[in-house]
PDB file of C-alpha atoms and ligand atoms in Angstrom:
ATOM      1  CA  UNK A 216      15.440  -7.949 -58.685  1.00  0.00           C
ATOM      2  CA  UNK A 217      18.525  -8.802 -56.728  1.00  0.00           C
ATOM      3  CA  UNK A 218      19.082  -7.840 -53.145  1.00  0.00           C
ATOM      4  CA  UNK A 219      22.077  -8.494 -51.016  1.00  0.00           C
ATOM      5  CA  UNK A 220      21.352 -11.164 -48.406  1.00  0.00           C
ATOM      6  CA  UNK A 221      22.514  -8.864 -45.611  1.00  0.00           C
ATOM      7  CA  UNK A 222      19.966  -6.157 -46.327  1.00  0.00           C
ATOM      8  CA  UNK A 223      16.712  -7.703 -45.235  1.00  0.00           C
ATOM      9  CA  UNK A 224      14.940  -4.454 -44.497  1.00  0.00           C
ATOM     10  CA  UNK A 225      12.479  -4.849 -47.343  1.00  0.00           C
ATOM     11  CA  UNK A 226      10.688  -7.653 -45.485  1.00  0.00           C
ATOM     12  CA  UNK A 227       8.556  -5.343 -43.391  1.00  0.00           C
ATOM     13  CA  UNK A 228       7.400  -3.486 -46.449  1.00  0.00           C
ATOM     14  CA  UNK A 229       6.588  -6.756 -48.125  1.00  0.00           C
ATOM     15  CA  UNK A 230       4.459  -7.934 -45.221  1.00  0.00           C
ATOM     16  CA  UNK A 231       2.497  -4.713 -44.971  1.00  0.00           C
ATOM     17  CA  UNK A 232       1.711  -5.105 -48.612  1.00  0.00           C
ATOM     18  CA  UNK A 233       0.781  -8.744 -48.351  1.00  0.00           C
ATOM     19  CA  UNK A 234      -2.910  -7.930 -48.101  1.00  0.00           C
ATOM     20  CA  UNK A 235      -2.803  -6.966 -51.776  1.00  0.00           C
ATOM     21  CA  UNK A 236      -1.246 -10.249 -52.748  1.00  0.00           C
ATOM     22  CA  UNK A 237      -4.283 -12.263 -53.675  1.00  0.00           C
ATOM     23  CA  UNK A 238      -5.658  -9.793 -56.127  1.00  0.00           C
ATOM     24  CA  UNK A 239      -2.476  -8.374 -57.509  1.00  0.00           C
ATOM     25  CA  UNK A 240      -1.584 -11.411 -59.573  1.00  0.00           C
ATOM     26  CA  UNK A 241      -2.020 -10.659 -63.248  1.00  0.00           C
ATOM     27  CA  UNK A 242      -5.226 -12.306 -64.263  1.00  0.00           C
ATOM     28  CA  UNK A 243      -6.233 -10.926 -67.563  1.00  0.00           C
ATOM     29  CA  UNK A 244      -4.759  -9.758 -70.762  1.00  0.00           C
ATOM     30  CA  UNK A 245      -6.154  -6.671 -72.392  1.00  0.00           C
ATOM     31  CA  UNK A 246      -4.985  -6.573 -75.942  1.00  0.00           C
ATOM     32  CA  UNK A 247      -6.396  -4.159 -78.497  1.00  0.00           C
ATOM     33  CA  UNK A 248      -7.673  -7.136 -80.478  1.00  0.00           C
ATOM     34  CA  UNK A 249      -9.602  -8.671 -77.607  1.00  0.00           C
ATOM     35  CA  UNK A 250     -12.633  -6.822 -78.911  1.00  0.00           C
ATOM     36  CA  UNK A 251     -14.809  -6.940 -75.804  1.00  0.00           C
ATOM     37  CA  UNK A 252     -16.215  -3.961 -74.003  1.00  0.00           C
ATOM     38  CA  UNK A 253     -13.231  -3.848 -71.728  1.00  0.00           C
ATOM     39  CA  UNK A 254     -11.106  -0.926 -72.742  1.00  0.00           C
ATOM     40  CA  UNK A 255      -8.217   0.384 -70.778  1.00  0.00           C
ATOM     41  CA  UNK A 256      -7.520   3.934 -71.629  1.00  0.00           C
ATOM     42  CA  UNK A 257      -4.547   4.493 -73.844  1.00  0.00           C
ATOM     43  CA  UNK A 258      -2.918   6.784 -71.266  1.00  0.00           C
ATOM     44  CA  UNK A 259      -2.371   3.853 -68.911  1.00  0.00           C
ATOM     45  CA  UNK A 260      -1.064   1.743 -71.760  1.00  0.00           C
ATOM     46  CA  UNK A 261       1.363   4.452 -72.844  1.00  0.00           C
ATOM     47  CA  UNK A 262       2.599   4.897 -69.282  1.00  0.00           C
ATOM     48  CA  UNK A 263       3.201   1.174 -69.029  1.00  0.00           C
ATOM     49  CA  UNK A 264       5.135   1.120 -72.285  1.00  0.00           C
ATOM     50  CA  UNK A 265       7.251   4.007 -71.026  1.00  0.00           C
ATOM     51  CA  UNK A 266       7.903   2.232 -67.754  1.00  0.00           C
ATOM     52  CA  UNK A 267       9.125  -0.803 -69.690  1.00  0.00           C
ATOM     53  CA  UNK A 268      11.482   1.484 -71.603  1.00  0.00           C
ATOM     54  CA  UNK A 269      12.797   2.857 -68.300  1.00  0.00           C
ATOM     55  CA  UNK A 270      13.436  -0.562 -66.824  1.00  0.00           C
ATOM     56  CA  UNK A 271      16.787  -1.125 -68.636  1.00  0.00           C
ATOM     57  CA  UNK A 272      18.079   2.067 -67.039  1.00  0.00           C
ATOM     58  CA  UNK A 273      17.207   0.865 -63.564  1.00  0.00           C
ATOM     59  CA  UNK A 274      18.553  -2.631 -63.788  1.00  0.00           C
ATOM     60  CA  UNK A 275      21.937  -1.247 -64.839  1.00  0.00           C
ATOM     61  CA  UNK A 276      22.004   1.639 -62.346  1.00  0.00           C
ATOM     62  CA  UNK A 277      23.500   1.022 -58.934  1.00  0.00           C
ATOM     63  CA  UNK A 278      21.823   4.061 -57.413  1.00  0.00           C
ATOM     64  CA  UNK A 279      18.416   3.072 -58.702  1.00  0.00           C
ATOM     65  CA  UNK A 280      18.907  -0.430 -57.346  1.00  0.00           C
ATOM     66  CA  UNK A 281      19.973   0.957 -53.975  1.00  0.00           C
ATOM     67  CA  UNK A 282      17.004   3.308 -53.912  1.00  0.00           C
ATOM     68  CA  UNK A 283      14.871   0.297 -54.871  1.00  0.00           C
ATOM     69  CA  UNK A 284      12.993   2.350 -57.376  1.00  0.00           C
ATOM     70  CA  UNK A 285      11.534  -0.660 -59.115  1.00  0.00           C
ATOM     71  CA  UNK A 286       9.961  -1.709 -55.804  1.00  0.00           C
ATOM     72  CA  UNK A 287       7.497   1.095 -56.470  1.00  0.00           C
ATOM     73  CA  UNK A 288       5.858  -1.493 -58.637  1.00  0.00           C
ATOM     74  CA  UNK A 289       6.146  -4.453 -56.322  1.00  0.00           C
ATOM     75  CA  UNK A 290       2.382  -4.753 -56.049  1.00  0.00           C
ATOM     76  CA  UNK A 291       2.192  -4.676 -59.805  1.00  0.00           C
ATOM     77  CA  UNK A 292       5.242  -6.718 -60.670  1.00  0.00           C
ATOM     78  CA  UNK A 293       3.717  -7.718 -63.997  1.00  0.00           C
ATOM     79  CA  UNK A 294       4.018  -4.069 -65.063  1.00  0.00           C
ATOM     80  CA  UNK A 295       7.759  -4.532 -65.126  1.00  0.00           C
ATOM     81  CA  UNK A 296       7.451  -7.630 -67.300  1.00  0.00           C
ATOM     82  CA  UNK A 297       5.025  -6.635 -70.056  1.00  0.00           C
ATOM     83  CA  UNK A 298       2.441  -4.023 -70.955  1.00  0.00           C
ATOM     84  CA  UNK A 299      -0.538  -6.298 -71.483  1.00  0.00           C
ATOM     85  CA  UNK A 300      -1.426  -8.097 -68.279  1.00  0.00           C
ATOM     86  CA  UNK A 301      -3.801  -6.517 -65.796  1.00  0.00           C
ATOM     87  CA  UNK A 302      -4.617  -7.929 -62.379  1.00  0.00           C
ATOM     88  CA  UNK A 303      -8.031  -7.804 -60.756  1.00  0.00           C
ATOM     89  CA  UNK A 304      -6.639  -5.110 -58.471  1.00  0.00           C
ATOM     90  CA  UNK A 305      -5.562  -3.125 -61.542  1.00  0.00           C
ATOM     91  CA  UNK A 306      -9.046  -3.396 -62.991  1.00  0.00           C
ATOM     92  CA  UNK A 307     -10.566  -2.219 -59.735  1.00  0.00           C
ATOM     93  CA  UNK A 308      -8.137   0.677 -59.729  1.00  0.00           C
ATOM     94  CA  UNK A 309      -9.017   1.508 -63.321  1.00  0.00           C
ATOM     95  CA  UNK A 310     -12.656   1.502 -62.298  1.00  0.00           C
ATOM     96  CA  UNK A 311     -11.924   3.793 -59.363  1.00  0.00           C
ATOM     97  CA  UNK A 312      -9.758   6.013 -61.518  1.00  0.00           C
ATOM     98  CA  UNK A 313      -6.716   5.204 -59.436  1.00  0.00           C
ATOM     99  CA  UNK A 314      -4.563   3.279 -61.878  1.00  0.00           C
ATOM    100  CA  UNK A 315      -3.750   6.303 -64.004  1.00  0.00           C
ATOM    101  CA  UNK A 316      -2.786   8.302 -60.918  1.00  0.00           C
ATOM    102  CA  UNK A 317      -0.565   5.620 -59.542  1.00  0.00           C
ATOM    103  CA  UNK A 318       1.099   5.016 -62.917  1.00  0.00           C
ATOM    104  CA  UNK A 319       1.625   8.727 -63.455  1.00  0.00           C
ATOM    105  CA  UNK A 320       3.281   8.984 -60.050  1.00  0.00           C
ATOM    106  CA  UNK A 321       5.583   6.086 -60.841  1.00  0.00           C
ATOM    107  CA  UNK A 322       6.324   7.460 -64.293  1.00  0.00           C
ATOM    108  CA  UNK A 323       7.224  10.877 -62.866  1.00  0.00           C
ATOM    109  CA  UNK A 324       9.438   9.377 -60.195  1.00  0.00           C
ATOM    110  CA  UNK A 325      11.254   7.129 -62.681  1.00  0.00           C
ATOM    111  CA  UNK A 326      11.725   9.897 -65.253  1.00  0.00           C
ATOM    112  CA  UNK A 327      13.036  12.228 -62.540  1.00  0.00           C
ATOM    113  CA  UNK A 328      15.710   9.732 -61.576  1.00  0.00           C
ATOM    114  CA  UNK A 329      16.831   9.122 -65.149  1.00  0.00           C
ATOM    115  CA  UNK A 330      16.680  12.672 -66.473  1.00  0.00           C
ATOM    116  CA  UNK A 331      17.450  14.811 -63.432  1.00  0.00           C
ATOM    117  CA  UNK A 332      18.800  13.003 -60.410  1.00  0.00           C
ATOM    118  CA  UNK A 333      21.202  10.438 -61.770  1.00  0.00           C
ATOM    119  CA  UNK A 334      24.268  11.352 -63.779  1.00  0.00           C
ATOM    120  CA  UNK A 335      24.852   7.772 -64.795  1.00  0.00           C
ATOM    121  CA  UNK A 336      21.377   7.409 -66.267  1.00  0.00           C
ATOM    122  CA  UNK A 337      21.522  10.863 -67.854  1.00  0.00           C
ATOM    123  CA  UNK A 338      24.681   9.818 -69.659  1.00  0.00           C
ATOM    124  CA  UNK A 339      22.660   7.098 -71.382  1.00  0.00           C
ATOM    125  CA  UNK A 340      20.500   9.641 -73.153  1.00  0.00           C
ATOM    126  CA  UNK A 341      20.680  10.284 -76.880  1.00  0.00           C
ATOM    127  CA  UNK A 342      21.438  13.297 -79.016  1.00  0.00           C
ATOM    128  CA  UNK A 343      19.265  13.371 -82.119  1.00  0.00           C
ATOM    129  CA  UNK A 344      21.727  12.536 -84.889  1.00  0.00           C
ATOM    130  CA  UNK A 345      19.444  13.968 -87.541  1.00  0.00           C
ATOM    131  CA  UNK A 346      19.566  17.560 -86.304  1.00  0.00           C
ATOM    132  CA  UNK A 347      22.140  17.394 -83.511  1.00  0.00           C
ATOM    133  CA  UNK A 348      20.157  20.019 -81.658  1.00  0.00           C
ATOM    134  CA  UNK A 349      18.060  20.265 -78.560  1.00  0.00           C
ATOM    135  CA  UNK A 350      18.024  18.405 -75.290  1.00  0.00           C
ATOM    136  CA  UNK A 351      19.238  14.938 -74.565  1.00  0.00           C
ATOM    137  CA  UNK A 352      16.540  12.476 -75.587  1.00  0.00           C
ATOM    138  CA  UNK A 353      15.275   9.332 -73.931  1.00  0.00           C
ATOM    139  CA  UNK A 354      13.216   6.596 -75.571  1.00  0.00           C
ATOM    140  CA  UNK A 355      10.297   7.241 -73.223  1.00  0.00           C
ATOM    141  CA  UNK A 356      10.087  10.950 -74.094  1.00  0.00           C
ATOM    142  CA  UNK A 357       6.816  11.682 -75.825  1.00  0.00           C
ATOM    143  CA  UNK A 358       8.290  13.584 -78.770  1.00  0.00           C
ATOM    144  CA  UNK A 359      10.764  10.908 -79.810  1.00  0.00           C
ATOM    145  CA  UNK A 360      11.008   8.022 -82.235  1.00  0.00           C
ATOM    146  CA  UNK A 361      13.182   5.016 -81.621  1.00  0.00           C
ATOM    147  CA  UNK A 362      14.987   3.069 -84.343  1.00  0.00           C
ATOM    148  CA  UNK A 363      13.627  -0.458 -84.229  1.00  0.00           C
ATOM    149  CA  UNK A 364      16.989  -1.921 -85.220  1.00  0.00           C
ATOM    150  CA  UNK A 365      19.579  -0.133 -83.106  1.00  0.00           C
ATOM    151  CA  UNK A 366      17.357   1.641 -80.519  1.00  0.00           C
ATOM    152  CA  UNK A 367      18.826   5.055 -81.307  1.00  0.00           C
ATOM    153  CA  UNK A 368      16.477   7.870 -80.326  1.00  0.00           C
ATOM    154  CA  UNK A 369      15.514  10.839 -82.518  1.00  0.00           C
ATOM    155  CA  UNK A 370      13.088  13.722 -82.439  1.00  0.00           C
ATOM    156  CA  UNK A 371       9.877  12.358 -83.847  1.00  0.00           C
ATOM    157  CA  UNK A 372       9.682  15.211 -86.345  1.00  0.00           C
ATOM    158  CA  UNK A 373      13.257  14.736 -87.525  1.00  0.00           C
ATOM    159  CA  UNK A 374      12.800  11.002 -88.019  1.00  0.00           C
ATOM    160  CA  UNK A 375       9.654  11.319 -90.082  1.00  0.00           C
ATOM    161  CA  UNK A 376      10.730  14.370 -92.044  1.00  0.00           C
ATOM    162  CA  UNK A 377      13.903  12.706 -93.147  1.00  0.00           C
ATOM    163  CA  UNK A 378      12.245   9.327 -93.648  1.00  0.00           C
ATOM    164  CA  UNK A 379      15.753   8.206 -94.381  1.00  0.00           C
ATOM    165  CA  UNK A 380      17.581   5.316 -92.870  1.00  0.00           C
ATOM    166  CA  UNK A 381      18.790   5.709 -89.343  1.00  0.00           C
ATOM    167  CA  UNK A 382      22.289   7.268 -89.443  1.00  0.00           C
ATOM    168  CA  UNK A 383      23.550   4.964 -86.741  1.00  0.00           C
ATOM    169  CA  UNK A 384      22.363   1.867 -88.606  1.00  0.00           C
ATOM    170  CA  UNK A 385      23.911   3.256 -91.794  1.00  0.00           C
ATOM    171  CA  UNK A 386      27.201   3.654 -89.971  1.00  0.00           C
ATOM    172  CA  UNK A 387      27.023   0.183 -88.509  1.00  0.00           C
ATOM    173  CA  UNK A 388      26.236  -1.306 -91.925  1.00  0.00           C
ATOM    174  CA  UNK A 389      29.099   0.560 -93.522  1.00  0.00           C
ATOM    175  CA  UNK A 390      31.475  -0.706 -90.891  1.00  0.00           C
ATOM    176  CA  UNK A 391      30.182  -4.241 -91.326  1.00  0.00           C
ATOM    177  CA  UNK A 392      30.696  -4.061 -95.071  1.00  0.00           C
ATOM    178  CA  UNK A 393      34.198  -2.667 -94.836  1.00  0.00           C
ATOM    179  CA  UNK A 394      35.078  -5.352 -92.334  1.00  0.00           C
ATOM    180  CA  UNK A 395      33.804  -8.028 -94.692  1.00  0.00           C
ATOM    181  CA  UNK A 396      35.602  -6.662 -97.703  1.00  0.00           C
ATOM    182  CA  UNK A 397      38.864  -5.717 -96.209  1.00  0.00           C
ATOM    183  CA  UNK A 398      39.677  -6.783 -92.683  1.00  0.00           C
ATOM    184  CA  UNK A 399      41.576  -3.955 -91.082  1.00  0.00           C
ATOM    185  CA  UNK A 400      43.746  -5.018 -88.138  1.00  0.00           C
ATOM    186  CA  UNK A 401      44.054  -1.415 -86.958  1.00  0.00           C
ATOM    187  CA  UNK A 402      40.330  -0.944 -86.497  1.00  0.00           C
ATOM    188  CA  UNK A 403      39.629  -0.714 -82.815  1.00  0.00           C
ATOM    189  CA  UNK A 404      36.551  -2.124 -81.254  1.00  0.00           C
TER     190      UNK A 404
HETATM  191 ZN1  LIG B  32      20.417   5.994 -62.408  1.00  0.00          ZN
HETATM  192 ZN1  LIG B  33      16.308  16.119 -84.221  1.00  0.00          ZN
HETATM  193 ZN1  LIG B  34      19.184   2.437 -86.182  1.00  0.00          ZN
END
């Protein structure tokens, strides 16, 4: 997270939150294979995965940076880095039933910025190329599937029903092949 050196106003917030510092360091990794009795509900895990998918929008959005949206997670900085580490504080919050609430709040706030408040982020949504219908899609929407190769986003139903190759990848491959076979100087980038 970058901040201009002249805007030091986040310091006060940081100091009021310092009390949480000791316990908010990620201390444990909860992977599905860890096999112990420690199970974090899938809802929290899904929210964290979504938040990771939202991160690229925020780090390229001036408004989101100015609004310091990612600072929502400053006590849980590891949530912006991966979806596996949990701090002692997180585990306490899971126990108290607070982690889900706090993640849901963050998720709602982030999604609102990307899908409603910010034109720049909205413009980075996807139209399902398989049906070309419906709303603009985002990779963190629950009813979507994302192409693992090119990150294009489709309706989950369209992607599975077609079980074809991703149209965007097909296009990219075609272009690659035609470039290899017959370099065309007129082809623009
Ligand atoms: Zn934005
Ligand atoms: Zn579709
Ligand atoms: Zn693709």
